[in-house]
């Protein structure tokens, strides 16, 4: 269902005019094409309607998706860029040729086994989701600033570093969660043991830090250092749980931001800093990354319930087994308060995991979480649309759509 | 700000009581952290070593703060303290690491930080850099150099904590329940990562990309050093991998020398000293660390009172040198002879090694590195800070 109403996109321009036109919220940065006032008005009224309906966030239960559909049709009526539909992944991959080879070069050390362990996940079989967003964002910002679409070497380096930091945290997370498979293969800890796996993670982090320092920009170093801190703090947040329902939701979203979105947001910001001196653009890049990142994780949490193990490359209901209550569970808990006790004991009693899974599937937890993810994507599109049009900007819009429709 | 207060609170959580005790020489610890020797006394006369260190601490104004107060008072660290409590009663190495941090904090804990501060002071402000903010100096040390000293300690401690991860499929029943050991791993990873994240944060604040690169590469070296240390350590049959002294030197530089060497160099970079001064600081850090490591490796062989049960690392300098003189085959034969019912009689093996040339040549090697460290210091102008750095070398190269 998400896919049908998101299909509208394809090179058309999404107007952020609907945003309350208060001070300090420029609806578009830089010069933009002419736009028919009437359409804009229609959009404003529509958006406000949706907004008023959804303002009770996150208490939105049954909001019709009709509004979005109408909105989409409305928007599709004018196509601004003549660019043909492009697969965002394809567009991004041009700049990422040799990405994994280059990462492996950063990890060339004399200890053969340690090298093998730290290069293990850089086998070119990953989605490279983060690097693709980063290079697309780099080109979008460069085009916006001086119409030069080329990706600078330093911006490409950020794509490498983002993937490295991500992988380093995966290696440690897998030890923490005692996970045995990832991306359809055994985890580092299962093959080489916990002791060595932790060192492999540390090694990747150190290599990423060296690459980061070599870019030679102190602002960029600070931006990406924030990610490392957020990743650790997010992991700490995951240790604790809140009793109060509202606090629990805020806690969940904060954890989601720190563990997933911060990396995307800050690496987008880093390439924008390298490509363009305007702080407004940096904020757009950051907000886009943050919203896409949260949406990405929300869908990930949904897939943990709806997907089968083969697709994910890792076992499903994994979060429940780890005692984690993600979005679908928190929504389901509103319909089935008896889940509260299970959440508090972190699904530790025999049968808890299965029962919770059943409750979630009976409830509208999955739909609600998907809907929440849609809202974050919406926000991401609204932000990125403030940049001047370019195939990469449109690919980023396209990409936020695929975040919602992915099944693995 | 002192680390002691919050850490003492941690100590209470861990069930420690009474005055701080010296734990680092216990055989058990020696086995788990064969490299924790920085914390131990380094010369035969502890009084002498302590005197050298405490005089050096006076020179730098106030001791290294080790970890910033912000980091210590954070929710995360108190969270860790609470969680570590659950491990009491298990054999998870994290417990011992945590206790060691607390109970040996009276001295030596911050030796790396101390050396960074001393060499900063010995080098003084750079003459080329007139624009440098001198008001930022306390006791002749820039505040950024003090931060660097802290970062050095943070990185070292993070790896110390990560060293203590256990392989879950190799657990003995005496270690404690699998669930608890897994939990211990979890907390160890998180606390190590937390310390590393703080180090990264501190580095970013220094606003110097060269310093970030130096310290990041020091971290990479350290990780490799720890990896080698784990992979060459003795297996069930007490046969260690066949490494010669040159490999030993390379690996020991990674695990013990690189962090100090590169931190000393970075301290010079922060004060805008030229490449030559930076290299001398690097050389001092490197050779001092090597000589310190060899000194602590020698302790089980030169102390007058060693009980037969005292174990020693089969990859320590005297043993590796001993093996090099004899050849691999004779060495393996000697290990076999010292084994009884599958257990190694360390007392017997020690006497065999002491009869050979390994110990004396390790002493020579220790002095060689000590002299190299002193040579590097000659390029610094005479000062009390430089004397303190010299005294540290004298203390670790004194064997009679």
mmCIF file of N, CA and C in Angstrom, chain B residues 168-285:
data_model
loop_
_atom_site.group_PDB
_atom_site.id
_atom_site.type_symbol
_atom_site.label_atom_id
_atom_site.label_comp_id
_atom_site.label_asym_id
_atom_site.label_seq_id
_atom_site.Cartn_x
_atom_site.Cartn_y
_atom_site.Cartn_z
ATOM 1 N N UNK B 168 33.188 -17.215 24.437
ATOM 2 C CA UNK B 168 32.119 -17.943 25.134
ATOM 3 C C UNK B 168 32.194 -19.450 24.910
ATOM 4 N N UNK B 169 32.795 -19.875 23.814
ATOM 5 C CA UNK B 169 32.842 -21.328 23.598
ATOM 6 C C UNK B 169 34.049 -21.995 24.267
ATOM 7 N N UNK B 170 34.838 -21.183 24.975
ATOM 8 C CA UNK B 170 35.985 -21.775 25.666
ATOM 9 C C UNK B 170 35.836 -21.704 27.179
ATOM 10 N N UNK B 171 34.610 -21.452 27.636
ATOM 11 C CA UNK B 171 34.427 -21.249 29.072
ATOM 12 C C UNK B 171 34.620 -22.538 29.871
ATOM 13 N N UNK B 172 35.152 -22.372 31.066
ATOM 14 C CA UNK B 172 35.241 -23.482 32.020
ATOM 15 C C UNK B 172 34.044 -23.353 32.958
ATOM 16 N N UNK B 173 33.676 -24.463 33.551
ATOM 17 C CA UNK B 173 32.513 -24.389 34.435
ATOM 18 C C UNK B 173 32.792 -23.496 35.640
ATOM 19 N N UNK B 174 34.079 -23.345 35.977
ATOM 20 C CA UNK B 174 34.402 -22.523 37.143
ATOM 21 C C UNK B 174 34.235 -21.028 36.854
ATOM 22 N N UNK B 175 34.094 -20.655 35.595
ATOM 23 C CA UNK B 175 34.001 -19.242 35.253
ATOM 24 C C UNK B 175 32.697 -18.606 35.714
ATOM 25 N N UNK B 176 31.662 -19.419 35.819
ATOM 26 C CA UNK B 176 30.350 -18.870 36.143
ATOM 27 C C UNK B 176 29.403 -19.202 35.004
ATOM 28 N N UNK B 177 28.117 -18.917 35.201
ATOM 29 C CA UNK B 177 27.130 -19.272 34.179
ATOM 30 C C UNK B 177 27.395 -18.544 32.856
ATOM 31 N N UNK B 178 27.092 -19.210 31.766
ATOM 32 C CA UNK B 178 27.292 -18.648 30.423
ATOM 33 C C UNK B 178 26.612 -17.291 30.291
ATOM 34 N N UNK B 179 25.391 -17.215 30.856
ATOM 35 C CA UNK B 179 24.619 -15.988 30.750
ATOM 36 C C UNK B 179 25.387 -14.812 31.369
ATOM 37 N N UNK B 180 25.974 -15.072 32.524
ATOM 38 C CA UNK B 180 26.710 -14.002 33.198
ATOM 39 C C UNK B 180 27.967 -13.612 32.434
ATOM 40 N N UNK B 181 28.638 -14.619 31.875
ATOM 41 C CA UNK B 181 29.861 -14.316 31.138
ATOM 42 C C UNK B 181 29.530 -13.517 29.876
ATOM 43 N N UNK B 182 28.420 -13.876 29.241
ATOM 44 C CA UNK B 182 27.996 -13.106 28.073
ATOM 45 C C UNK B 182 27.676 -11.678 28.477
ATOM 46 N N UNK B 183 27.028 -11.563 29.622
ATOM 47 C CA UNK B 183 26.693 -10.237 30.118
ATOM 48 C C UNK B 183 27.973 -9.428 30.402
ATOM 49 N N UNK B 184 28.951 -10.105 30.962
ATOM 50 C CA UNK B 184 30.234 -9.452 31.227
ATOM 51 C C UNK B 184 30.872 -8.946 29.947
ATOM 52 N N UNK B 185 30.829 -9.756 28.912
ATOM 53 C CA UNK B 185 31.354 -9.338 27.611
ATOM 54 C C UNK B 185 30.657 -8.079 27.125
ATOM 55 N N UNK B 186 29.332 -8.111 27.252
ATOM 56 C CA UNK B 186 28.508 -7.001 26.788
ATOM 57 C C UNK B 186 28.933 -5.701 27.468
ATOM 58 N N UNK B 187 29.067 -5.774 28.781
ATOM 59 C CA UNK B 187 29.437 -4.575 29.523
ATOM 60 C C UNK B 187 30.868 -4.147 29.197
ATOM 61 N N UNK B 188 31.742 -5.142 29.006
ATOM 62 C CA UNK B 188 33.133 -4.801 28.679
ATOM 63 C C UNK B 188 33.216 -4.093 27.331
ATOM 64 N N UNK B 189 32.477 -4.595 26.347
ATOM 65 C CA UNK B 189 32.510 -3.957 25.028
ATOM 66 C C UNK B 189 31.979 -2.535 25.132
ATOM 67 N N UNK B 190 30.826 -2.415 25.800
ATOM 68 C CA UNK B 190 30.209 -1.100 25.908
ATOM 69 C C UNK B 190 31.093 -0.113 26.650
ATOM 70 N N UNK B 191 31.689 -0.552 27.752
ATOM 71 C CA UNK B 191 32.497 0.430 28.480
ATOM 72 C C UNK B 191 33.751 0.794 27.700
ATOM 73 N N UNK B 192 34.356 -0.193 27.031
ATOM 74 C CA UNK B 192 35.515 0.126 26.196
ATOM 75 C C UNK B 192 35.143 1.091 25.080
ATOM 76 N N UNK B 193 34.023 0.812 24.425
ATOM 77 C CA UNK B 193 33.569 1.690 23.342
ATOM 78 C C UNK B 193 33.257 3.086 23.872
ATOM 79 N N UNK B 194 32.711 3.117 25.067
ATOM 80 C CA UNK B 194 32.380 4.406 25.674
ATOM 81 C C UNK B 194 33.654 5.239 25.901
ATOM 82 N N UNK B 195 34.688 4.566 26.397
ATOM 83 C CA UNK B 195 35.952 5.271 26.615
ATOM 84 C C UNK B 195 36.550 5.724 25.276
ATOM 85 N N UNK B 196 36.464 4.860 24.270
ATOM 86 C CA UNK B 196 36.981 5.233 22.945
ATOM 87 C C UNK B 196 36.217 6.413 22.364
ATOM 88 N N UNK B 197 34.895 6.395 22.531
ATOM 89 C CA UNK B 197 34.087 7.501 22.008
ATOM 90 C C UNK B 197 34.494 8.798 22.694
ATOM 91 N N UNK B 198 34.770 8.723 23.992
ATOM 92 C CA UNK B 198 35.226 9.913 24.707
ATOM 93 C C UNK B 198 36.585 10.382 24.214
ATOM 94 N N UNK B 199 37.442 9.408 23.898
ATOM 95 C CA UNK B 199 38.756 9.762 23.365
ATOM 96 C C UNK B 199 38.595 10.466 22.019
ATOM 97 N N UNK B 200 37.727 9.925 21.157
ATOM 98 C CA UNK B 200 37.493 10.527 19.838
ATOM 99 C C UNK B 200 36.977 11.950 19.996
ATOM 100 N N UNK B 201 36.064 12.092 20.940
ATOM 101 C CA UNK B 201 35.490 13.398 21.206
ATOM 102 C C UNK B 201 36.565 14.401 21.624
ATOM 103 N N UNK B 202 37.399 13.969 22.553
ATOM 104 C CA UNK B 202 38.489 14.826 23.014
ATOM 105 C C UNK B 202 39.421 15.193 21.877
ATOM 106 N N UNK B 203 39.701 14.213 21.031
ATOM 107 C CA UNK B 203 40.592 14.457 19.894
ATOM 108 C C UNK B 203 40.000 15.496 18.945
ATOM 109 N N UNK B 204 38.698 15.360 18.673
ATOM 110 C CA UNK B 204 38.046 16.301 17.762
ATOM 111 C C UNK B 204 38.151 17.720 18.314
ATOM 112 N N UNK B 205 38.039 17.842 19.638
ATOM 113 C CA UNK B 205 38.088 19.169 20.254
ATOM 114 C C UNK B 205 39.466 19.814 20.139
ATOM 115 N N UNK B 206 40.498 18.999 19.931
ATOM 116 C CA UNK B 206 41.838 19.572 19.811
ATOM 117 C C UNK B 206 42.019 20.335 18.504
ATOM 118 N N UNK B 207 41.118 20.111 17.555
ATOM 119 C CA UNK B 207 41.124 20.880 16.308
ATOM 120 C C UNK B 207 42.449 20.799 15.569
ATOM 121 N N UNK B 208 43.064 19.652 15.583
ATOM 122 C CA UNK B 208 44.330 19.496 14.876
ATOM 123 C C UNK B 208 44.308 18.151 14.165
ATOM 124 N N UNK B 209 44.182 18.197 12.838
ATOM 125 C CA UNK B 209 43.986 16.941 12.111
ATOM 126 C C UNK B 209 45.212 16.031 12.187
ATOM 127 N N UNK B 210 46.388 16.631 12.309
ATOM 128 C CA UNK B 210 47.585 15.780 12.389
ATOM 129 C C UNK B 210 47.589 14.986 13.698
ATOM 130 N N UNK B 211 47.175 15.648 14.766
ATOM 131 C CA UNK B 211 47.114 14.964 16.061
ATOM 132 C C UNK B 211 46.065 13.847 16.023
ATOM 133 N N UNK B 212 44.937 14.128 15.382
ATOM 134 C CA UNK B 212 43.907 13.090 15.276
ATOM 135 C C UNK B 212 44.474 11.880 14.522
ATOM 136 N N UNK B 213 45.188 12.171 13.436
ATOM 137 C CA UNK B 213 45.737 11.066 12.650
ATOM 138 C C UNK B 213 46.772 10.263 13.450
ATOM 139 N N UNK B 214 47.616 10.987 14.190
ATOM 140 C CA UNK B 214 48.632 10.294 14.992
ATOM 141 C C UNK B 214 47.996 9.370 16.019
ATOM 142 N N UNK B 215 47.019 9.893 16.734
ATOM 143 C CA UNK B 215 46.408 9.101 17.796
ATOM 144 C C UNK B 215 45.550 7.973 17.228
ATOM 145 N N UNK B 216 44.904 8.222 16.072
ATOM 146 C CA UNK B 216 44.123 7.156 15.451
ATOM 147 C C UNK B 216 45.054 6.038 14.993
ATOM 148 N N UNK B 217 46.220 6.408 14.484
ATOM 149 C CA UNK B 217 47.133 5.349 14.051
ATOM 150 C C UNK B 217 47.744 4.649 15.268
ATOM 151 N N UNK B 218 47.892 5.374 16.373
ATOM 152 C CA UNK B 218 48.353 4.721 17.602
ATOM 153 C C UNK B 218 47.328 3.694 18.064
ATOM 154 N N UNK B 219 46.052 4.038 17.918
ATOM 155 C CA UNK B 219 44.995 3.089 18.293
ATOM 156 C C UNK B 219 45.071 1.852 17.405
ATOM 157 N N UNK B 220 45.305 2.080 16.115
ATOM 158 C CA UNK B 220 45.400 0.942 15.198
ATOM 159 C C UNK B 220 46.584 0.033 15.587
ATOM 160 N N UNK B 221 47.708 0.659 15.907
ATOM 161 C CA UNK B 221 48.872 -0.117 16.349
ATOM 162 C C UNK B 221 48.544 -0.932 17.593
ATOM 163 N N UNK B 222 47.902 -0.250 18.533
ATOM 164 C CA UNK B 222 47.594 -0.893 19.805
ATOM 165 C C UNK B 222 46.685 -2.102 19.600
ATOM 166 N N UNK B 223 45.680 -1.937 18.737
ATOM 167 C CA UNK B 223 44.768 -3.047 18.472
ATOM 168 C C UNK B 223 45.545 -4.236 17.895
ATOM 169 N N UNK B 224 46.448 -3.938 16.952
ATOM 170 C CA UNK B 224 47.244 -5.020 16.372
ATOM 171 C C UNK B 224 48.147 -5.651 17.421
ATOM 172 N N UNK B 225 48.725 -4.804 18.270
ATOM 173 C CA UNK B 225 49.596 -5.316 19.328
ATOM 174 C C UNK B 225 48.841 -6.261 20.247
ATOM 175 N N UNK B 226 47.639 -5.859 20.641
ATOM 176 C CA UNK B 226 46.833 -6.706 21.523
ATOM 177 C C UNK B 226 46.473 -8.006 20.812
ATOM 178 N N UNK B 227 46.195 -7.892 19.518
ATOM 179 C CA UNK B 227 45.859 -9.087 18.747
ATOM 180 C C UNK B 227 47.031 -10.082 18.758
ATOM 181 N N UNK B 228 48.233 -9.581 18.496
ATOM 182 C CA UNK B 228 49.416 -10.467 18.497
ATOM 183 C C UNK B 228 49.623 -11.101 19.855
ATOM 184 N N UNK B 229 49.445 -10.240 20.873
ATOM 185 C CA UNK B 229 49.619 -10.708 22.240
ATOM 186 C C UNK B 229 48.705 -11.891 22.539
ATOM 187 N N UNK B 230 47.445 -11.763 22.115
ATOM 188 C CA UNK B 230 46.487 -12.853 22.333
ATOM 189 C C UNK B 230 46.857 -14.082 21.525
ATOM 190 N N UNK B 231 47.276 -13.845 20.277
ATOM 191 C CA UNK B 231 47.422 -15.004 19.407
ATOM 192 C C UNK B 231 48.733 -15.735 19.645
ATOM 193 N N UNK B 232 49.726 -15.067 20.242
ATOM 194 C CA UNK B 232 50.970 -15.780 20.501
ATOM 195 C C UNK B 232 51.030 -16.355 21.904
ATOM 196 N N UNK B 233 50.013 -16.029 22.714
ATOM 197 C CA UNK B 233 50.115 -16.487 24.096
ATOM 198 C C UNK B 233 49.987 -18.011 24.167
ATOM 199 N N UNK B 234 50.530 -18.549 25.228
ATOM 200 C CA UNK B 234 50.678 -19.998 25.347
ATOM 201 C C UNK B 234 49.351 -20.741 25.284
ATOM 202 N N UNK B 235 49.350 -21.818 24.566
ATOM 203 C CA UNK B 235 48.159 -22.655 24.473
ATOM 204 C C UNK B 235 48.203 -23.708 25.583
ATOM 205 N N UNK B 236 47.312 -24.655 25.488
ATOM 206 C CA UNK B 236 47.197 -25.725 26.475
ATOM 207 C C UNK B 236 48.543 -26.394 26.795
ATOM 208 N N UNK B 237 49.289 -26.672 25.706
ATOM 209 C CA UNK B 237 50.525 -27.434 25.904
ATOM 210 C C UNK B 237 51.730 -26.543 26.219
ATOM 211 N N UNK B 238 51.472 -25.299 26.477
ATOM 212 C CA UNK B 238 52.520 -24.342 26.845
ATOM 213 C C UNK B 238 53.542 -24.107 25.747
ATOM 214 N N UNK B 239 53.244 -24.531 24.534
ATOM 215 C CA UNK B 239 54.182 -24.238 23.454
ATOM 216 C C UNK B 239 53.743 -22.929 22.804
ATOM 217 N N UNK B 240 54.592 -21.944 22.876
ATOM 218 C CA UNK B 240 54.247 -20.663 22.282
ATOM 219 C C UNK B 240 54.635 -20.660 20.815
ATOM 220 N N UNK B 241 54.083 -19.701 20.061
ATOM 221 C CA UNK B 241 54.490 -19.636 18.659
ATOM 222 C C UNK B 241 55.962 -19.230 18.595
ATOM 223 N N UNK B 242 56.552 -19.601 17.486
ATOM 224 C CA UNK B 242 57.985 -19.387 17.329
ATOM 225 C C UNK B 242 58.251 -17.971 16.855
ATOM 226 N N UNK B 243 58.463 -17.056 17.797
ATOM 227 C CA UNK B 243 58.812 -15.716 17.342
ATOM 228 C C UNK B 243 60.221 -15.378 17.790
ATOM 229 N N UNK B 244 60.969 -14.783 16.909
ATOM 230 C CA UNK B 244 62.322 -14.353 17.235
ATOM 231 C C UNK B 244 62.277 -13.000 17.910
ATOM 232 N N UNK B 245 63.444 -12.548 18.369
ATOM 233 C CA UNK B 245 63.447 -11.297 19.124
ATOM 234 C C UNK B 245 63.081 -10.098 18.242
ATOM 235 N N UNK B 246 63.362 -10.179 16.933
ATOM 236 C CA UNK B 246 63.017 -9.015 16.107
ATOM 237 C C UNK B 246 61.502 -8.912 15.946
ATOM 238 N N UNK B 247 60.830 -10.044 15.776
ATOM 239 C CA UNK B 247 59.368 -10.024 15.747
ATOM 240 C C UNK B 247 58.829 -9.565 17.097
ATOM 241 N N UNK B 248 59.463 -10.061 18.159
ATOM 242 C CA UNK B 248 59.041 -9.666 19.503
ATOM 243 C C UNK B 248 59.102 -8.146 19.640
ATOM 244 N N UNK B 249 60.189 -7.560 19.138
ATOM 245 C CA UNK B 249 60.346 -6.096 19.244
ATOM 246 C C UNK B 249 59.247 -5.371 18.477
ATOM 247 N N UNK B 250 58.971 -5.852 17.249
ATOM 248 C CA UNK B 250 57.924 -5.214 16.458
ATOM 249 C C UNK B 250 56.578 -5.266 17.175
ATOM 250 N N UNK B 251 56.267 -6.456 17.684
ATOM 251 C CA UNK B 251 54.963 -6.619 18.327
ATOM 252 C C UNK B 251 54.878 -5.843 19.628
ATOM 253 N N UNK B 252 55.986 -5.784 20.349
ATOM 254 C CA UNK B 252 55.974 -5.043 21.608
ATOM 255 C C UNK B 252 55.877 -3.542 21.349
ATOM 256 N N UNK B 253 56.489 -3.109 20.233
ATOM 257 C CA UNK B 253 56.316 -1.693 19.896
ATOM 258 C C UNK B 253 54.834 -1.397 19.677
ATOM 259 N N UNK B 254 54.148 -2.281 18.949
ATOM 260 C CA UNK B 254 52.723 -2.059 18.699
ATOM 261 C C UNK B 254 51.920 -2.056 19.994
ATOM 262 N N UNK B 255 52.171 -3.048 20.849
ATOM 263 C CA UNK B 255 51.317 -3.181 22.033
ATOM 264 C C UNK B 255 51.722 -2.244 23.163
ATOM 265 N N UNK B 256 53.005 -1.848 23.228
ATOM 266 C CA UNK B 256 53.432 -1.028 24.358
ATOM 267 C C UNK B 256 54.038 0.318 23.998
ATOM 268 N N UNK B 257 54.682 0.392 22.828
ATOM 269 C CA UNK B 257 55.431 1.608 22.533
ATOM 270 C C UNK B 257 54.676 2.647 21.733
ATOM 271 N N UNK B 258 53.852 2.171 20.800
ATOM 272 C CA UNK B 258 53.287 3.081 19.798
ATOM 273 C C UNK B 258 52.440 4.193 20.416
ATOM 274 N N UNK B 259 51.591 3.829 21.351
ATOM 275 C CA UNK B 259 50.694 4.838 21.926
ATOM 276 C C UNK B 259 51.495 5.943 22.605
ATOM 277 N N UNK B 260 52.477 5.557 23.432
ATOM 278 C CA UNK B 260 53.255 6.568 24.137
ATOM 279 C C UNK B 260 54.088 7.387 23.151
ATOM 280 N N UNK B 261 54.728 6.694 22.194
ATOM 281 C CA UNK B 261 55.580 7.392 21.227
ATOM 282 C C UNK B 261 54.769 8.422 20.450
ATOM 283 N N UNK B 262 53.623 7.999 19.936
ATOM 284 C CA UNK B 262 52.835 8.905 19.112
ATOM 285 C C UNK B 262 52.165 9.997 19.938
ATOM 286 N N UNK B 263 51.841 9.699 21.180
ATOM 287 C CA UNK B 263 51.276 10.752 22.039
ATOM 288 C C UNK B 263 52.327 11.806 22.348
ATOM 289 N N UNK B 264 53.552 11.365 22.611
ATOM 290 C CA UNK B 264 54.630 12.330 22.869
ATOM 291 C C UNK B 264 54.835 13.213 21.635
ATOM 292 N N UNK B 265 54.818 12.582 20.471
ATOM 293 C CA UNK B 265 54.976 13.344 19.235
ATOM 294 C C UNK B 265 53.828 14.338 19.068
ATOM 295 N N UNK B 266 52.614 13.866 19.335
ATOM 296 C CA UNK B 266 51.443 14.727 19.182
ATOM 297 C C UNK B 266 51.500 15.915 20.142
ATOM 298 N N UNK B 267 52.054 15.690 21.338
ATOM 299 C CA UNK B 267 52.172 16.790 22.305
ATOM 300 C C UNK B 267 53.065 17.888 21.736
ATOM 301 N N UNK B 268 54.105 17.479 20.992
ATOM 302 C CA UNK B 268 54.992 18.472 20.361
ATOM 303 C C UNK B 268 54.257 19.200 19.238
ATOM 304 N N UNK B 269 53.507 18.444 18.465
ATOM 305 C CA UNK B 269 52.725 19.029 17.369
ATOM 306 C C UNK B 269 51.751 20.084 17.907
ATOM 307 N N UNK B 270 51.146 19.799 19.037
ATOM 308 C CA UNK B 270 50.179 20.750 19.606
ATOM 309 C C UNK B 270 50.850 22.067 19.977
ATOM 310 N N UNK B 271 52.128 21.993 20.372
ATOM 311 C CA UNK B 271 52.838 23.232 20.712
ATOM 312 C C UNK B 271 53.569 23.784 19.493
ATOM 313 N N UNK B 272 53.298 23.233 18.323
ATOM 314 C CA UNK B 272 53.892 23.685 17.055
ATOM 315 C C UNK B 272 55.408 23.551 17.024
ATOM 316 N N UNK B 273 55.929 22.534 17.665
ATOM 317 C CA UNK B 273 57.362 22.275 17.536
ATOM 318 C C UNK B 273 57.620 21.619 16.191
ATOM 319 N N UNK B 274 58.863 21.793 15.676
ATOM 320 C CA UNK B 274 59.148 21.296 14.326
ATOM 321 C C UNK B 274 59.320 19.771 14.299
ATOM 322 N N UNK B 275 59.481 19.255 13.087
ATOM 323 C CA UNK B 275 59.517 17.809 12.878
ATOM 324 C C UNK B 275 60.644 17.151 13.677
ATOM 325 N N UNK B 276 61.761 17.862 13.818
ATOM 326 C CA UNK B 276 62.903 17.272 14.518
ATOM 327 C C UNK B 276 62.581 17.037 15.998
ATOM 328 N N UNK B 277 62.002 18.057 16.636
ATOM 329 C CA UNK B 277 61.622 17.929 18.049
ATOM 330 C C UNK B 277 60.564 16.825 18.197
ATOM 331 N N UNK B 278 59.625 16.812 17.242
ATOM 332 C CA UNK B 278 58.581 15.777 17.288
ATOM 333 C C UNK B 278 59.187 14.384 17.233
ATOM 334 N N UNK B 279 60.209 14.247 16.388
ATOM 335 C CA UNK B 279 60.822 12.929 16.259
ATOM 336 C C UNK B 279 61.552 12.535 17.541
ATOM 337 N N UNK B 280 62.204 13.479 18.176
ATOM 338 C CA UNK B 280 62.904 13.168 19.428
ATOM 339 C C UNK B 280 61.911 12.735 20.510
ATOM 340 N N UNK B 281 60.778 13.424 20.559
ATOM 341 C CA UNK B 281 59.756 13.057 21.543
ATOM 342 C C UNK B 281 59.244 11.648 21.255
ATOM 343 N N UNK B 282 59.048 11.369 19.971
ATOM 344 C CA UNK B 282 58.606 10.024 19.564
ATOM 345 C C UNK B 282 59.625 8.985 20.029
ATOM 346 N N UNK B 283 60.917 9.267 19.767
ATOM 347 C CA UNK B 283 61.965 8.310 20.134
ATOM 348 C C UNK B 283 61.998 8.087 21.643
ATOM 349 N N UNK B 284 61.849 9.164 22.410
ATOM 350 C CA UNK B 284 61.856 8.992 23.860
ATOM 351 C C UNK B 284 60.699 8.077 24.273
ATOM 352 N N UNK B 285 59.507 8.397 23.792
ATOM 353 C CA UNK B 285 58.330 7.619 24.171
ATOM 354 C C UNK B 285 58.501 6.159 23.812
#
